[in-house]
Amino acid sequence: MSLDSESSPSSTRDWFFPPQSFLHSYPPKSPTYIRRFSETSRISRRYADHQRYRKSSSCISDSHSCSSTSNDAKFARTRRRIDFDRRSDLSLKRSESEFSSKRKLEQSDVSSSAKKVSDTSRLFRSFDSTLKVRWRFLATAASIFIVIFATLLHENSSLQEQVNGLEARISNLNIKLRACNLFESGSEDDVRSPDELADFMDKRLKTLALIASLTLLLAPIIILKYIDSKSRSLEHNLEEVSLNKQLLYKVDVFFSVHPYAKPLALLIATLLLIMLGGLALFGVTDDSLVDCLWLSWTYVADSGNHANSEGIGPRLVSVSVSFGGMLIFAMMLGLVSDSISERFDSLRKGRSEVVEQNHTLILGWSDKLGSLLNQISIANESLGGGTVVVMAERDKEEMELDIAKMEFDFKGTSVICRSGSPLILADLKKVSVSKARAIVVIAEDGNADQSDARALRTVLSLTGVKEGLRGHIVVELSDLDNELLVKLVGGELVETVVAHDVIGRLMIQCARQPGLAQIWEDILGFENCEFYIKRWPQLNGMQFEDVLISFPDAIPCGIKVASRGGKIVLNPEDSYVLQEGDEVLVIAEDDDTYAPAALPTVGETSFIHIARPTRKPQKILLCGWRRDIDDMIVVLDAFLAPGSELWMFNDVPENEREKKLVDGGLDISRLENISLVDREGNAVIRRHLESLPLESFDSILILADESVEDSAIQADSRSLATLLLIRDIQTKRMPVRGAKTVAYRGSVSQGSWIGEMQQASDKSVIISEILDPRTKNLLSMSKISDYVLSNELVSMALAMVAEDRQINDVLEELFAEEGNELHIRQADLYLREGEELSFYEVLLRARQRREIVIGYRSAHAERAVINPPAKHERRKWYLGDVFVVIAEKE
């Protein structure tokens, strides 16, 4: 059988080109496909070259045909060893039939060529018989032809061997490709094209995505069910905590400890919903995963987007994701609303931090706060306003509402309220306590011991601030006995103002010198003139008598001596020479309104020698009982002349009074100048008051009784009732003066009931301890009492010490039993009737008596003038005028 025989369907050439479906079983562009296809293409090109060579040759040997046939039979047997699938055999047969038709055409060409060769041989033999002459030429040509034919036969044999080897390799590669295709397809009936395979893989991926989304959705439910079942199984075991409770506790701790736990949980829930929705949409739609994730986000963000979904699967998934999105945004809206509400609630309740510095910090709340804020606002007016922070254990809105009701102008000062406790360091840091220039601790209304104990704990908290304090601490106390303990705790940072002690001393001074209360209001308040301390290097080396007249807009009162550790000396010697570092204490309108000037020309003033009148015994009545009445008794004993009487009228039983006085620290046997007279009764009952010789007392002090001192209104009502009753009794006991006269005092007729009380007030001095400013206004209009406004004066003292802590030493000396104090002097001690003198000349005359004149009140004026202007101008003076001086206690 020849090489080109058509009888064998299993010819080697049928294996040269593998079926197209077989090659397409591999995915396009896969490594295995590219390697197999490249090798097959290379073998095909070599085989085509060989076929072209065979067509050009003249003949082919039979032995070679036999060899080819045997090789075809060998490879056919190899093909039958493999059990191909039916679809592959059909495609193979179709390929073989197509290839056989092509071989028939080629074999016909080869047969025609063989016939032509045989005709040529016969022609040569005829030529040999006819042309014997040229036989040698033909023999030579035949030998040449034989040699060429032998050469061609040899080359053909070698090429055929190469073709056989290539066909063997092609067969092996086809076998491997078949095996690989069967292994990867996994099915005898699934031989797909690349597009079909891609679709198949895409469907499998979508199925996996849908399964994953359902698994992730059901996993938490299964876990919670498992935890719940475990918890129920452990209910009988009381010692072991169930897993459900542990999980809830962990979640609770996480949300409690971490401030951003809620937003983080909401963000994670949103991302999980978008991911689950995207996977589910990827499983039920033909879109890509990225498009499905974006579509899932649109469903979460806007629940109306699912209306465009088509098909049961996409609609079911879109509705589920949209429902989850509504829940997510509902929780987000609630979280945002709660956050905003908490923020505004924090601002409303005063929980936010104060970012201020060089501000005044007030800790606590009491009736004195209004007056204190007013004084600080006036003090800050020259600076263009300031900042005051108030922290108390009250609601911020209530504090702001109460402050808004205060009828005064803050003059540019901002008042910031915060709710908090001064005993908690975190609350103190919230109001920038370490950056405040002054800290004022207000005594709370109520029990004095509890108020002072709380003030002591507040000082302990302030000293425990790690950052330290920039400013000083001003503490208001209610009991003088607690002052030493507070100073021991606070050290050099603390300045104390004992409210009851200050008021008690002021009442005693005003009882001895009527009208002194108004002087103290002018000096302590910032509306008029107050104390200032400043260094003036240009005054170094100048004597104090020259310093007195060196300030046109101020009155020097003392020196802060640097050589004595900064001790303030009031009313020093005229010969004292200012040294470097000394500071001058003055009374001026503001700290920036005065400065030293050239010495003015003051005429010589003659000295008027007038002997001081000796002190006379006085008769004083105390109505009411205070917790520090023992301290008042000691001060009165120091101020009054020997032989004076102190009547005490209150509802405390007489047998208990001495015990209370001794418990308060009073030794009655050591009283030198006064004798105590006890009377028991109620100061608001008329018949009890009528039992007293009210017309014989030089001064009557109406105290805020200890039983009602916790309520300012109740205490003031009691004091006012006592005042009116005493004045009415005095009026009835006074001799009748030309009644029905038409003389007027101010706007009130002397013949009226209030006018009669005013006449009685001219005979005796009544000092009322008033706590409420509204009661003060009533007494000011009626002019029937030289009053003392406790809360306002204490607030003034607190504000002044808060502005400059050195002023506290000045006030302590002016209030003490020894040293210098304020006096009201008659004009006849310094001048004659109608004499014209400048204020500087009066000042120098007073220096001859070791006194410093700080102001005056004309005979027809109702208020004194402190630090008068135009001190160098002369004016006419009268004996009815009085002067306010700083002098040593008599």
PDB file of C-alpha atoms in Angstrom, residues 383-489:
ATOM      1  CA  LEU A 383      -9.918  97.878  81.001  1.00  0.00           C
ATOM      2  CA  GLY A 384     -12.761  97.746  78.498  1.00  0.00           C
ATOM      3  CA  GLY A 385     -14.456  94.905  80.343  1.00  0.00           C
ATOM      4  CA  GLY A 386     -13.312  91.517  81.528  1.00  0.00           C
ATOM      5  CA  THR A 387     -14.504  87.975  82.069  1.00  0.00           C
ATOM      6  CA  VAL A 388     -16.090  86.557  85.196  1.00  0.00           C
ATOM      7  CA  VAL A 389     -16.771  82.823  85.462  1.00  0.00           C
ATOM      8  CA  VAL A 390     -19.280  81.625  88.038  1.00  0.00           C
ATOM      9  CA  MET A 391     -19.374  77.923  88.981  1.00  0.00           C
ATOM     10  CA  ALA A 392     -21.958  76.623  91.434  1.00  0.00           C
ATOM     11  CA  GLU A 393     -23.965  73.495  92.051  1.00  0.00           C
ATOM     12  CA  ARG A 394     -26.982  74.919  90.284  1.00  0.00           C
ATOM     13  CA  ASP A 395     -28.464  74.614  86.843  1.00  0.00           C
ATOM     14  CA  LYS A 396     -26.789  76.887  84.329  1.00  0.00           C
ATOM     15  CA  GLU A 397     -30.066  78.220  83.007  1.00  0.00           C
ATOM     16  CA  GLU A 398     -31.262  79.157  86.485  1.00  0.00           C
ATOM     17  CA  MET A 399     -28.029  81.001  87.202  1.00  0.00           C
ATOM     18  CA  GLU A 400     -28.180  82.900  83.923  1.00  0.00           C
ATOM     19  CA  LEU A 401     -31.814  83.787  84.567  1.00  0.00           C
ATOM     20  CA  ASP A 402     -31.032  85.126  88.046  1.00  0.00           C
ATOM     21  CA  ILE A 403     -28.092  87.137  86.744  1.00  0.00           C
ATOM     22  CA  ALA A 404     -30.222  88.579  83.946  1.00  0.00           C
ATOM     23  CA  LYS A 405     -32.676  89.865  86.576  1.00  0.00           C
ATOM     24  CA  MET A 406     -29.961  91.910  88.282  1.00  0.00           C
ATOM     25  CA  GLU A 407     -30.626  95.561  87.654  1.00  0.00           C
ATOM     26  CA  PHE A 408     -27.184  96.913  86.847  1.00  0.00           C
ATOM     27  CA  ASP A 409     -24.941  97.381  83.841  1.00  0.00           C
ATOM     28  CA  PHE A 410     -22.051  94.951  83.448  1.00  0.00           C
ATOM     29  CA  LYS A 411     -20.075  97.631  81.546  1.00  0.00           C
ATOM     30  CA  GLY A 412     -18.576  95.242  79.013  1.00  0.00           C
ATOM     31  CA  THR A 413     -17.826  92.422  81.461  1.00  0.00           C
ATOM     32  CA  SER A 414     -18.890  88.954  80.320  1.00  0.00           C
ATOM     33  CA  VAL A 415     -20.361  86.600  82.918  1.00  0.00           C
ATOM     34  CA  ILE A 416     -20.044  82.891  82.106  1.00  0.00           C
ATOM     35  CA  CYS A 417     -21.923  80.336  84.207  1.00  0.00           C
ATOM     36  CA  ARG A 418     -20.967  76.708  84.649  1.00  0.00           C
ATOM     37  CA  SER A 419     -22.537  73.929  86.690  1.00  0.00           C
ATOM     38  CA  GLY A 420     -20.125  71.974  88.828  1.00  0.00           C
ATOM     39  CA  SER A 421     -18.736  71.354  92.266  1.00  0.00           C
ATOM     40  CA  PRO A 422     -15.623  73.201  93.484  1.00  0.00           C
ATOM     41  CA  LEU A 423     -14.711  70.038  95.390  1.00  0.00           C
ATOM     42  CA  ILE A 424     -14.089  68.090  92.156  1.00  0.00           C
ATOM     43  CA  LEU A 425     -10.815  68.727  90.357  1.00  0.00           C
ATOM     44  CA  ALA A 426     -12.311  67.893  86.959  1.00  0.00           C
ATOM     45  CA  ASP A 427     -14.909  70.642  87.398  1.00  0.00           C
ATOM     46  CA  LEU A 428     -12.223  73.084  88.512  1.00  0.00           C
ATOM     47  CA  LYS A 429     -10.184  72.344  85.403  1.00  0.00           C
ATOM     48  CA  LYS A 430     -13.315  72.868  83.330  1.00  0.00           C
ATOM     49  CA  VAL A 431     -13.367  76.546  84.368  1.00  0.00           C
ATOM     50  CA  SER A 432      -9.592  77.054  83.784  1.00  0.00           C
ATOM     51  CA  VAL A 433      -8.857  77.513  87.473  1.00  0.00           C
ATOM     52  CA  SER A 434      -5.097  77.473  86.920  1.00  0.00           C
ATOM     53  CA  LYS A 435      -5.298  80.493  84.581  1.00  0.00           C
ATOM     54  CA  ALA A 436      -7.570  82.695  86.694  1.00  0.00           C
ATOM     55  CA  ARG A 437      -6.073  85.886  88.114  1.00  0.00           C
ATOM     56  CA  ALA A 438      -8.288  85.690  91.216  1.00  0.00           C
ATOM     57  CA  ILE A 439     -10.514  83.010  92.760  1.00  0.00           C
ATOM     58  CA  VAL A 440     -13.341  84.070  95.080  1.00  0.00           C
ATOM     59  CA  VAL A 441     -14.943  81.442  97.315  1.00  0.00           C
ATOM     60  CA  ILE A 442     -18.350  82.649  98.480  1.00  0.00           C
ATOM     61  CA  ALA A 443     -19.853  81.400 101.740  1.00  0.00           C
ATOM     62  CA  GLU A 444     -23.130  79.647 101.112  1.00  0.00           C
ATOM     63  CA  ASP A 445     -26.324  80.723 102.801  1.00  0.00           C
ATOM     64  CA  GLY A 446     -27.217  78.604 105.781  1.00  0.00           C
ATOM     65  CA  ASN A 447     -25.381  77.205 108.736  1.00  0.00           C
ATOM     66  CA  ALA A 448     -22.094  79.029 109.367  1.00  0.00           C
ATOM     67  CA  ASP A 449     -20.138  75.950 110.445  1.00  0.00           C
ATOM     68  CA  GLN A 450     -21.211  73.949 107.395  1.00  0.00           C
ATOM     69  CA  SER A 451     -20.444  76.882 105.123  1.00  0.00           C
ATOM     70  CA  ASP A 452     -16.943  77.302 106.561  1.00  0.00           C
ATOM     71  CA  ALA A 453     -16.308  73.562 106.389  1.00  0.00           C
ATOM     72  CA  ARG A 454     -17.223  73.587 102.730  1.00  0.00           C
ATOM     73  CA  ALA A 455     -14.986  76.592 102.128  1.00  0.00           C
ATOM     74  CA  LEU A 456     -12.124  74.687 103.774  1.00  0.00           C
ATOM     75  CA  ARG A 457     -12.633  71.681 101.489  1.00  0.00           C
ATOM     76  CA  THR A 458     -12.758  74.002  98.489  1.00  0.00           C
ATOM     77  CA  VAL A 459      -9.397  75.496  99.462  1.00  0.00           C
ATOM     78  CA  LEU A 460      -7.983  71.976  99.753  1.00  0.00           C
ATOM     79  CA  SER A 461      -9.224  71.197  96.238  1.00  0.00           C
ATOM     80  CA  LEU A 462      -7.702  74.391  94.865  1.00  0.00           C
ATOM     81  CA  THR A 463      -4.317  73.682  96.409  1.00  0.00           C
ATOM     82  CA  GLY A 464      -4.422  70.213  94.830  1.00  0.00           C
ATOM     83  CA  VAL A 465      -4.535  71.508  91.243  1.00  0.00           C
ATOM     84  CA  LYS A 466      -1.483  69.996  89.524  1.00  0.00           C
ATOM     85  CA  GLU A 467      -0.976  72.885  87.128  1.00  0.00           C
ATOM     86  CA  GLY A 468      -0.756  75.321  90.024  1.00  0.00           C
ATOM     87  CA  LEU A 469      -2.622  78.581  90.486  1.00  0.00           C
ATOM     88  CA  ARG A 470      -1.704  81.823  88.785  1.00  0.00           C
ATOM     89  CA  GLY A 471      -3.884  84.003  91.017  1.00  0.00           C
ATOM     90  CA  HIS A 472      -4.712  84.235  94.703  1.00  0.00           C
ATOM     91  CA  ILE A 473      -7.709  82.854  96.594  1.00  0.00           C
ATOM     92  CA  VAL A 474     -10.180  85.078  98.438  1.00  0.00           C
ATOM     93  CA  VAL A 475     -12.289  83.092 100.902  1.00  0.00           C
ATOM     94  CA  GLU A 476     -15.380  84.408 102.613  1.00  0.00           C
ATOM     95  CA  LEU A 477     -15.892  82.889 106.062  1.00  0.00           C
ATOM     96  CA  SER A 478     -18.773  83.143 108.490  1.00  0.00           C
ATOM     97  CA  ASP A 479     -16.971  82.490 111.758  1.00  0.00           C
ATOM     98  CA  LEU A 480     -13.768  84.158 112.874  1.00  0.00           C
ATOM     99  CA  ASP A 481     -12.653  81.005 114.691  1.00  0.00           C
ATOM    100  CA  ASN A 482     -12.244  79.174 111.378  1.00  0.00           C
ATOM    101  CA  GLU A 483      -9.956  81.795 109.805  1.00  0.00           C
ATOM    102  CA  LEU A 484      -6.747  80.353 111.222  1.00  0.00           C
ATOM    103  CA  LEU A 485      -7.520  76.859 109.935  1.00  0.00           C
ATOM    104  CA  VAL A 486      -8.214  78.084 106.391  1.00  0.00           C
ATOM    105  CA  LYS A 487      -5.000  80.120 106.329  1.00  0.00           C
ATOM    106  CA  LEU A 488      -3.108  77.092 107.592  1.00  0.00           C
ATOM    107  CA  VAL A 489      -4.406  74.992 104.693  1.00  0.00           C
TER     108      VAL A 489
END
